[in-house]
Coordinates of C-alpha atoms and ligand atoms in Angstrom, one line a residue:
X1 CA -52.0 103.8 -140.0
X2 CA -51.0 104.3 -143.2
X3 CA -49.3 100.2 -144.1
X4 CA -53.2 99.2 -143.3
X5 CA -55.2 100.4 -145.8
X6 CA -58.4 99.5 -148.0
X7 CA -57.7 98.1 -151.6
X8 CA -60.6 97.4 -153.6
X9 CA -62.8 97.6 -150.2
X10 CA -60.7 94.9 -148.4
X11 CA -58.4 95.8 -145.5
X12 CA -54.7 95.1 -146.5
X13 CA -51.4 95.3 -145.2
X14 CA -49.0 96.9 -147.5
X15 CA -49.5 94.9 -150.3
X16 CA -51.1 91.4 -148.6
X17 CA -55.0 91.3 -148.1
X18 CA -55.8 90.5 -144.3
X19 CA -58.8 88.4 -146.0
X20 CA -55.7 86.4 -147.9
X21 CA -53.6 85.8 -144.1
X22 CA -56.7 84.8 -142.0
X23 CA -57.6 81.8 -145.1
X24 CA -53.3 80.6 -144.8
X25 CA -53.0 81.0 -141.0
X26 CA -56.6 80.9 -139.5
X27 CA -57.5 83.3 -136.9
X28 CA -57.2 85.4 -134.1
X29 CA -53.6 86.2 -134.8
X30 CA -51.3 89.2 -134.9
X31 CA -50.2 91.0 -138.3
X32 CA -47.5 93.5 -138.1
X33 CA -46.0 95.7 -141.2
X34 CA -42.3 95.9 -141.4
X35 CA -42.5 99.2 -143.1
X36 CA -44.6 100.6 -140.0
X37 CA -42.2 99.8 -137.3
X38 CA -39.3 100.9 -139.9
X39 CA -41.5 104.6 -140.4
X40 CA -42.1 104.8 -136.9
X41 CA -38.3 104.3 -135.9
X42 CA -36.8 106.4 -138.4
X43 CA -39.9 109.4 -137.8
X44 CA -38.3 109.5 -134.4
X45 CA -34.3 109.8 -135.3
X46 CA -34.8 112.4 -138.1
X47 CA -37.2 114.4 -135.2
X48 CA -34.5 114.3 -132.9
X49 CA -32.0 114.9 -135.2
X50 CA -33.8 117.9 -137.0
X51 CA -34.3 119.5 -133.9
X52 CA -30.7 118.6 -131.9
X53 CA -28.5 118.4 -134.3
X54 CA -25.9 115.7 -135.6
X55 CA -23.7 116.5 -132.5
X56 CA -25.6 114.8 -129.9
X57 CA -25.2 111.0 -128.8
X58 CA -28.9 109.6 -128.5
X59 CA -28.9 106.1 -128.3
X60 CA -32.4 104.7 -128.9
X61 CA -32.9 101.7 -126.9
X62 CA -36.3 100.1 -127.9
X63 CA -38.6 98.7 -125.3
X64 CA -38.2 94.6 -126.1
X65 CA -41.4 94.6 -123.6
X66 CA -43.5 96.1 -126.2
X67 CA -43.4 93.7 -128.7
X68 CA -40.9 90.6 -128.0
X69 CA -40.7 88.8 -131.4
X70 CA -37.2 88.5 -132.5
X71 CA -38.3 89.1 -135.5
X72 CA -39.0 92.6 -134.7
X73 CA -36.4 92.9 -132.4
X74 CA -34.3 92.1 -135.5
X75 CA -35.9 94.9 -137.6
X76 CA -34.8 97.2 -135.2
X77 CA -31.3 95.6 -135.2
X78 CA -31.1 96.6 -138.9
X79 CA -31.6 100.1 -138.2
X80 CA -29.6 100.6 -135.5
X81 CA -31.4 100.6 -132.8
X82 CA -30.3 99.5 -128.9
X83 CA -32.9 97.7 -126.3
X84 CA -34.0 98.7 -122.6
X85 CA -35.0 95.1 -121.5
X86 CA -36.3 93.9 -118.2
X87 CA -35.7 90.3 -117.8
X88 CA -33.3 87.6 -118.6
X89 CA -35.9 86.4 -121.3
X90 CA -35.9 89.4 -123.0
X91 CA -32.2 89.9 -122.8
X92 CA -32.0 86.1 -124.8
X93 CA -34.1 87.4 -127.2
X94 CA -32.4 91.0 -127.9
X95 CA -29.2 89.1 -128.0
X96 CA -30.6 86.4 -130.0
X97 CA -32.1 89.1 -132.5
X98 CA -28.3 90.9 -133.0
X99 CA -28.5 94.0 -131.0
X100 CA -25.0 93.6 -129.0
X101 CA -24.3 94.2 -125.0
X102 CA -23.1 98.0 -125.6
X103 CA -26.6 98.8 -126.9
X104 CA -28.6 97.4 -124.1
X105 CA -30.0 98.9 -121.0
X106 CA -31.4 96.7 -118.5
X107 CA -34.3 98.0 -116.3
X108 CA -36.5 96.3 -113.9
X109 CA -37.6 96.4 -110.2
X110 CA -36.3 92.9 -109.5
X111 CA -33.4 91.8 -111.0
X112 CA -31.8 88.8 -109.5
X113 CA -28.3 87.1 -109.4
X114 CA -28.5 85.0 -112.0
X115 CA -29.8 87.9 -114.7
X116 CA -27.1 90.1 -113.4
X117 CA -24.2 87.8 -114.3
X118 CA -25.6 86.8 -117.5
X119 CA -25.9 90.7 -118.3
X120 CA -22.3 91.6 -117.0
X121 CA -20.7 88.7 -119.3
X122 CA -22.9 90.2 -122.6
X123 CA -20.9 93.5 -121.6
X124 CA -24.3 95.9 -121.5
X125 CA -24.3 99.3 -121.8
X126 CA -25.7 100.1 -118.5
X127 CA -27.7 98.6 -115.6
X128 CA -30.8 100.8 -114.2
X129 CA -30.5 100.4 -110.4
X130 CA -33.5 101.0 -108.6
X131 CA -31.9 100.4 -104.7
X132 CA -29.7 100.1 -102.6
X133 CA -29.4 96.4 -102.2
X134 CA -29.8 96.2 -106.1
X135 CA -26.9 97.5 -106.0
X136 CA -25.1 95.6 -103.3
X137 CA -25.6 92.8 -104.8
X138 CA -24.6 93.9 -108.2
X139 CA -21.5 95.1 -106.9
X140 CA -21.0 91.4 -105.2
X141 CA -21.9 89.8 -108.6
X142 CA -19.8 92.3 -110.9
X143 CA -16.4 92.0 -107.9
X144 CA -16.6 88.0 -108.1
X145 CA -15.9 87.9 -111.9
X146 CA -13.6 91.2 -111.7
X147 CA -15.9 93.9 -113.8
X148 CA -17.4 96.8 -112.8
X149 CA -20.8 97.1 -113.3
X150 CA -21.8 100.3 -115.3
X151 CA -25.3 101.9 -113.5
X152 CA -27.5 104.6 -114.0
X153 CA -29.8 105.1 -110.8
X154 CA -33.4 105.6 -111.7
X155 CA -34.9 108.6 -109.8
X156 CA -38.3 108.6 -108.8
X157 CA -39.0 112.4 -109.4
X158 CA -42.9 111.7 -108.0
X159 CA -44.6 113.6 -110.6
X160 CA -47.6 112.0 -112.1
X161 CA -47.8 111.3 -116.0
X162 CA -51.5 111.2 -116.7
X163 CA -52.7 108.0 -118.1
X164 CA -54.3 105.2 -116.6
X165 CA -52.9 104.4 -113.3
X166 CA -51.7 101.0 -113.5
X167 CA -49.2 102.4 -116.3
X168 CA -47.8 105.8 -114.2
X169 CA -44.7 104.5 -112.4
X170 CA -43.2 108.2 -111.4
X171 CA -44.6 109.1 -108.6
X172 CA -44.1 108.8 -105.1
X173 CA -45.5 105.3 -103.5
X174 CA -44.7 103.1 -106.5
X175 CA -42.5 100.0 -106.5
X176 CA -40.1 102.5 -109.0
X177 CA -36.8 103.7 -108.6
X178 CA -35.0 105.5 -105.7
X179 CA -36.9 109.2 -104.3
X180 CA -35.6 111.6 -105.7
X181 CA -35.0 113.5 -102.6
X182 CA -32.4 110.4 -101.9
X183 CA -30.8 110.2 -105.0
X184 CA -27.6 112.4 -103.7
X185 CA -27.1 110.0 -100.8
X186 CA -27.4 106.9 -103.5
X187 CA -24.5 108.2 -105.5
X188 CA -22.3 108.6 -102.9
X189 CA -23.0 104.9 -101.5
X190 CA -22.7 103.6 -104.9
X191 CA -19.2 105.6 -105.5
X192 CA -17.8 103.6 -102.7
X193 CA -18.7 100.1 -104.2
X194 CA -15.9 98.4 -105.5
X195 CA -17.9 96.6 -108.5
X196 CA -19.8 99.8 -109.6
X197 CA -19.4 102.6 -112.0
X198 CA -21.4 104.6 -112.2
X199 CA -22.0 106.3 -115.5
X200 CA -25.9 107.6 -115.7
X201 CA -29.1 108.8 -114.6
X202 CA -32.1 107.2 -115.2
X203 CA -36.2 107.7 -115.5
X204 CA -39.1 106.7 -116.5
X205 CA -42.6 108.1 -115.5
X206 CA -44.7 106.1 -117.2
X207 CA -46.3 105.3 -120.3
X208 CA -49.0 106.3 -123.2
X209 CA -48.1 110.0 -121.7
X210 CA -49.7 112.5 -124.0
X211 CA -49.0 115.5 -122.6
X212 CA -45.6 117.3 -122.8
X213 CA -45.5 118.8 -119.2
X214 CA -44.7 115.7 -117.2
X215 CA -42.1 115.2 -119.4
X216 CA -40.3 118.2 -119.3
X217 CA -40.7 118.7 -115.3
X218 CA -39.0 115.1 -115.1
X219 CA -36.6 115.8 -117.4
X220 CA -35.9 119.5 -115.8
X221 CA -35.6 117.4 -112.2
X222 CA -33.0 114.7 -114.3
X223 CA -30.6 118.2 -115.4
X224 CA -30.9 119.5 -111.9
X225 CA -29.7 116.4 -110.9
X226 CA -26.5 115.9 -113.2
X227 CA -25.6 119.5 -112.7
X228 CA -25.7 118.8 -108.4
X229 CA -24.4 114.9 -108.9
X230 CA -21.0 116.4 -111.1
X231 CA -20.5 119.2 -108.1
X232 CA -20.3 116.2 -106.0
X233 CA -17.8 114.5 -108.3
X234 CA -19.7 111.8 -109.7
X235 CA -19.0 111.5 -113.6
X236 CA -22.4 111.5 -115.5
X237 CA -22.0 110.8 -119.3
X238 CA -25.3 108.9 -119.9
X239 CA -28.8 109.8 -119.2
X240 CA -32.0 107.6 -120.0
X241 CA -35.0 109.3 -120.2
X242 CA -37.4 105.9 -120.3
X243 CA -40.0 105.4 -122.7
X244 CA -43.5 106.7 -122.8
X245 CA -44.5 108.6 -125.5
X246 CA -48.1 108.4 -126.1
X247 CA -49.7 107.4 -129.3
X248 CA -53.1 107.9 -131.1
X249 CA -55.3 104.9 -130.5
X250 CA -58.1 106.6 -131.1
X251 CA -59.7 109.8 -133.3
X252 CA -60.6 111.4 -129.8
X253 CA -56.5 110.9 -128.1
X254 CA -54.3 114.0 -128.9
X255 CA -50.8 114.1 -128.6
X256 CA -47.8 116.6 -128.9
X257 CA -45.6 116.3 -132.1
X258 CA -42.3 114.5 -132.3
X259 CA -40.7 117.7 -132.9
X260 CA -42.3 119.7 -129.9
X261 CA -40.8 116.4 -128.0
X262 CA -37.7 116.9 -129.4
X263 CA -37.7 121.0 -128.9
X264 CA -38.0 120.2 -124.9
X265 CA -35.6 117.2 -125.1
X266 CA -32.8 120.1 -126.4
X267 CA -34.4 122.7 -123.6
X268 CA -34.4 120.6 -120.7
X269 CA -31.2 118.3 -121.3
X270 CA -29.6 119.7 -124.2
X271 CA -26.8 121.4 -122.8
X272 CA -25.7 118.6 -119.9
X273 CA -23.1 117.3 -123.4
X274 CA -24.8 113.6 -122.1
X275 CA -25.4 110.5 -124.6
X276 CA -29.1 110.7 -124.2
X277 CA -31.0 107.3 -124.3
X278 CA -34.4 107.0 -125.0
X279 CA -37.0 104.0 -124.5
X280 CA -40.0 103.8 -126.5
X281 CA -41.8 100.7 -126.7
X282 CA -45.2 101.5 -128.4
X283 CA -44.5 104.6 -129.9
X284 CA -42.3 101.8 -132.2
X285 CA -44.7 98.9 -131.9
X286 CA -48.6 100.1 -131.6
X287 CA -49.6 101.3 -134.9
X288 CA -47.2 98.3 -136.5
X289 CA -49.7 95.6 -135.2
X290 CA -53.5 94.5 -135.4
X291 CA -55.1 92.1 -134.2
X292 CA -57.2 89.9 -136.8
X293 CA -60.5 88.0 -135.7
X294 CA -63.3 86.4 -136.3
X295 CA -67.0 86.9 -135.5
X296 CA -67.8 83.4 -134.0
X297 CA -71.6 84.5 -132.4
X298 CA -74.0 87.4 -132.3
X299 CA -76.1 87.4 -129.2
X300 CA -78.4 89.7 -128.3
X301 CA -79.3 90.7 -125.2
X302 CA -82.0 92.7 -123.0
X303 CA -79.1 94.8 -123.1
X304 CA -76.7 94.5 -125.4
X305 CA -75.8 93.7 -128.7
X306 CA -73.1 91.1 -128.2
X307 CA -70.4 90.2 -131.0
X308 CA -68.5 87.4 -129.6
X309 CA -65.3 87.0 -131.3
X310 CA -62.5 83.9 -131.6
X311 CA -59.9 86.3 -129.6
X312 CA -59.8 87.3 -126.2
X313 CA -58.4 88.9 -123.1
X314 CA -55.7 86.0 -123.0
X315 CA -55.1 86.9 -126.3
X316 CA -55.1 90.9 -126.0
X317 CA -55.3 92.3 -122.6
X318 CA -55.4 96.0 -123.0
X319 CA -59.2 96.1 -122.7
X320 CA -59.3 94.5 -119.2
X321 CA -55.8 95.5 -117.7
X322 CA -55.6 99.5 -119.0
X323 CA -59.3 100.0 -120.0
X324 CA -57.7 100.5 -123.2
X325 CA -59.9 101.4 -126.0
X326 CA -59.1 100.2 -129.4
X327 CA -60.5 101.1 -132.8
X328 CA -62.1 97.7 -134.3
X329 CA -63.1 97.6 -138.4
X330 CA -64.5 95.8 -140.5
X331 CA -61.6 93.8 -143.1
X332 CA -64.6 93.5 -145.6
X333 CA -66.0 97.4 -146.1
X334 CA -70.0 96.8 -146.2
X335 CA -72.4 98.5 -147.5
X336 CA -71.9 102.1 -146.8
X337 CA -76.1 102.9 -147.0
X338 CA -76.7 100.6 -144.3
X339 CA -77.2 102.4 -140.5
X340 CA -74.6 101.5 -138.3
X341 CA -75.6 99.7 -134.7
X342 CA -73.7 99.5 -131.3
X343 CA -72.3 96.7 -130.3
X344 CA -70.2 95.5 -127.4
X345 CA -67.2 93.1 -128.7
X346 CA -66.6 90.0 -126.1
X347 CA -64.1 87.0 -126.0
X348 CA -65.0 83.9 -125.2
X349 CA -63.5 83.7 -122.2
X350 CA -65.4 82.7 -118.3
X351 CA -65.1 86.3 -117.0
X352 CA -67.0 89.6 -117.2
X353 CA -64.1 91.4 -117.7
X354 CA -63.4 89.7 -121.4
X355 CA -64.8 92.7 -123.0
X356 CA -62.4 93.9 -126.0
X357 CA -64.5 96.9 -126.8
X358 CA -67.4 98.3 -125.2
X359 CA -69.2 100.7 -127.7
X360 CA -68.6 99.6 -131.2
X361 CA -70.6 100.9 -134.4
X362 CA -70.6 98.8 -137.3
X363 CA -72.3 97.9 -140.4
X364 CA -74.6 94.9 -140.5
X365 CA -71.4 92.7 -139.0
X366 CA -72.3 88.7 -139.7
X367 CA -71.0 85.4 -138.2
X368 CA -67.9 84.8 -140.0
X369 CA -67.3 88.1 -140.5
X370 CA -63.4 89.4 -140.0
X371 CA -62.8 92.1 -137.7
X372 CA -59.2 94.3 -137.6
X373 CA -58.5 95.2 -133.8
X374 CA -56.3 98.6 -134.6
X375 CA -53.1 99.5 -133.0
X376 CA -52.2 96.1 -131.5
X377 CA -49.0 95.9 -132.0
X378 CA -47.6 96.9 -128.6
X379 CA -48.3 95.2 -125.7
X380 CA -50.5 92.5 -127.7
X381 CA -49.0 89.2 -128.2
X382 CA -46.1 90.0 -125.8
X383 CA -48.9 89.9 -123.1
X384 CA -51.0 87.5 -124.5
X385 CA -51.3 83.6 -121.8
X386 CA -52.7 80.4 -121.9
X387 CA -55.8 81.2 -119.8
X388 CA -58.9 79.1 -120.2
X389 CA -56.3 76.4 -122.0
X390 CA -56.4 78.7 -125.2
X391 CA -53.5 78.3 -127.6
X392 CA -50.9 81.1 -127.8
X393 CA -52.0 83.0 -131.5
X394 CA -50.0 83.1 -134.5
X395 CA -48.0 86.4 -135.3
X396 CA -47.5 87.2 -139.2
X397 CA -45.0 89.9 -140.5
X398 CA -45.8 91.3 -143.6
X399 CA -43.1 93.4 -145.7
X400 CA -44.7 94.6 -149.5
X401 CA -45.6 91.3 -151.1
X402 CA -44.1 89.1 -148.8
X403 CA -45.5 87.3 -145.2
X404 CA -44.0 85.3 -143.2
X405 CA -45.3 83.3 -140.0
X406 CA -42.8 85.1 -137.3
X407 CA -44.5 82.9 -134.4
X408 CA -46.7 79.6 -134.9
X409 CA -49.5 79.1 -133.1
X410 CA -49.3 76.7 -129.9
X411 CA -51.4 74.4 -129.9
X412 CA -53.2 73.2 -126.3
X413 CA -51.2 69.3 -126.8
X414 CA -48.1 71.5 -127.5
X415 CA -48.4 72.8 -123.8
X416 CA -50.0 69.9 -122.4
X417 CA -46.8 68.0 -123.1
X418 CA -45.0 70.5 -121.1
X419 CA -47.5 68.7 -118.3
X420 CA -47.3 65.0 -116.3
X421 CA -49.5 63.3 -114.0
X422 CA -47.3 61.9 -111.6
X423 CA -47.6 57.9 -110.9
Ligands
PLP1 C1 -38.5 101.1 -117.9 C2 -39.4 101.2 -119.1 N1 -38.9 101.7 -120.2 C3 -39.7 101.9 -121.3 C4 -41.0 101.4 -121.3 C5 -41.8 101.6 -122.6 O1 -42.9 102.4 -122.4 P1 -43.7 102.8 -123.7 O2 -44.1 101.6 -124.5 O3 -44.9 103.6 -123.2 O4 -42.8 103.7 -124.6 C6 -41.6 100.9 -120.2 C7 -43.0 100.5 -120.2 O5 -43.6 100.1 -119.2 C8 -40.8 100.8 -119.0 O6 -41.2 100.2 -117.9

């Protein structure tokens, strides 16, 4: 994580001291370093490009999921990246943040009417279908106002990514895509609608993968597929591979280079002469992100050695949704001579579940003490709710010198006055 680094024994980002942002903001809230997502963006395209070549059309269409601030959204604007969004709300938001139509995928299980029309007026690149009366009612939509609808259909090639399972959507039995054993059959129905074109194939076998072999048995299925879909007649100039490239959260996760990925992007789907579109969400977001709090209580247990903290599972729900386990520093290094202890990290909130971090070993930690949840940049705030009336937590963006509130907190009579007792 190298924008969040010690300087003079205090945790910065870049060149702003976390210690500096919790006094101006208060906490728990989010701190993301422009140079991080901009590092992890770029590390990607020169990868790809080292390893493909200038010839190839790769279209990387960031996961707005990950992280929804249009602030961020905007960063990636700058450097040219597309969107794979999965709701009308996110679609605002992309648009809102400059990426135009032609660099926008739209996934998602359950798309309705009204997110279909709004996406066939902002011209998008490319729906991903994932049935048959998606697709009928697409067609209706997209005939009414005269268009045809570009689509990909996303495959289900039933191959399981690893991972946690709650994040493994390629395999058979999921809500996901159409079988792969009935893609053929899906073509040919969607070639005789009159407000469809079809111009893809589409994936996506889940997420925080960190193995290589999923991946390249998905995307061997995907060529396969093109090569039998073109026999057939059906033009396929796009494919979209999804996101799910797996990052380090942790000293103990490995994971396979950029460039090995890119060696098996060129071996698997290299010669199909497709615009290749990718989705990553955290590989962009995660390490950008972490989530700054405060020791409010240490209580000690038969058990345990409880910090509670000012942020929880509304806040950041890895912990209870993925098991996800998160690095968690001190912002203020202590003394290095002192033992470390174990301690489990909790949230305030009224459920067992609101553990952040289970076995944590730190340094004498006091009340009032800051902690640094690492690697919250994906899948942090964009999850974050209301629950146990909470207010929804600041997000700061930090680039060198410079901060800049990119989301204010809401405060509990903000969304009350969203509320009315009727008379
Ligand atoms: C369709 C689709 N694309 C891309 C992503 C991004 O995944 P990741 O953040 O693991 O790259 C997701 C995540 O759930 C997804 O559902």
């Amino acid at each position: 994580m190298n924008s969040f680094s010690f300087n003079s024994d205090i945790l910065h980002v870049e060149n702003v001291s976390l210690v500096k942002i919790s006094k101006n903001v208060g906490t728990p809230l989010y701190v993301y370093s422009k140079k991080q997502f901009e590092n992890n963006y770029n590390l990607l395209t020169s990868s790809l490009n080292k390893t493909l070549g200038k010839k190839y059309d790769i279209l990387i269409a960031y996961s707005v999921k990950s992280n929804s601030n249009i602030a961020v959204i905007n960063i990636l604007n700058s450097l040219n990246s597309g969107a794979d969004v999965v709701s009308l709300g996110e679609l605002k938001r992309t648009l809102k943040s400059g990426i135009s139509g032609d660099r926008i995928v739209f996934s998602g299980v359950g798309k309705t009417s009204e997110e279909m029309s709004f996406a066939l007026d902002a011209n998008i690149l490319q729906f991903n279908i994932e049935s048959i009366p998606e697709l009928k009612m697409l067609s209706e939509i997209a005939s009414t106002k005269g268009k045809k609808a570009p689509i990909a259909i996303r495959i289900n090639p039933d191959i399981n990514a690893g991972g946690h399972k709650n994040i493994s959507t390629g395999f058979e039995g999921t809500k996901f895509g159409i079988d792969y054993k009935e893609a053929q059959e899906a073509y040919d129905y969607a070639s005789n609608l009159k407000g469809i074109e079809i111009v893809g194939v589409d994936i996506h076998i889940g997420s925080q993968i960190n193995d290589l072999e999923p991946f390249r048995l998905a995307y061997e299925k995907v060529s396969d597929l093109v090569f039998s879909l073109r026999d057939k007649g059906h033009n396929i100039s796009n494919i979209d591979l999804g996101g799910g490239i797996g990052i380090l959260y942790n000293d103990s996760d490995h994971i396979f280079s950029l460039t090995e990925y890119a060696a098996m992007l060129k071996q698997t789907v290299g010669d199909l002469g497709c615009k290749i579109i990718l989705e990553p969400g955290r590989l962009i977001s995660g390490n950008a992100g972490v989530l700054l709090t405060k020791i409010i209580r240490i209580k000690t247990t038969n058990k345990y050695n409880f910090l509670l903290i000012d942020a929880a599972m509304n806040d950041f729900l890895r912990p209870a949704l993925y098991e996800a386990n998160h690095d968690i520093i001190e912002v203020i290094k202590s003394d290095k001579n002192n033992n470390k202890k174990v301690y489990k990290i909790a949230g305030p909130i009224c459920e067992t579940g609101d553990v952040i971090k289970e076995n944590c070993y730190l340094t004498n930690p006091q009340e009032g003490d800051l902690l640094a949840i690492l690697c919250a940049g994906a899948y942090g705030a964009s999850m974050s709710s209301t629950y146990n009336s909470r207010s929804l937590i600041p997000e700061v963006l930090v680039s060198g010198k410079k901060m800049d509130i990119i989301r204010k907190r809401i405060s509990t009579e903000e969304l009350i006055s969203f509320e009315r007792i009727p008379e």
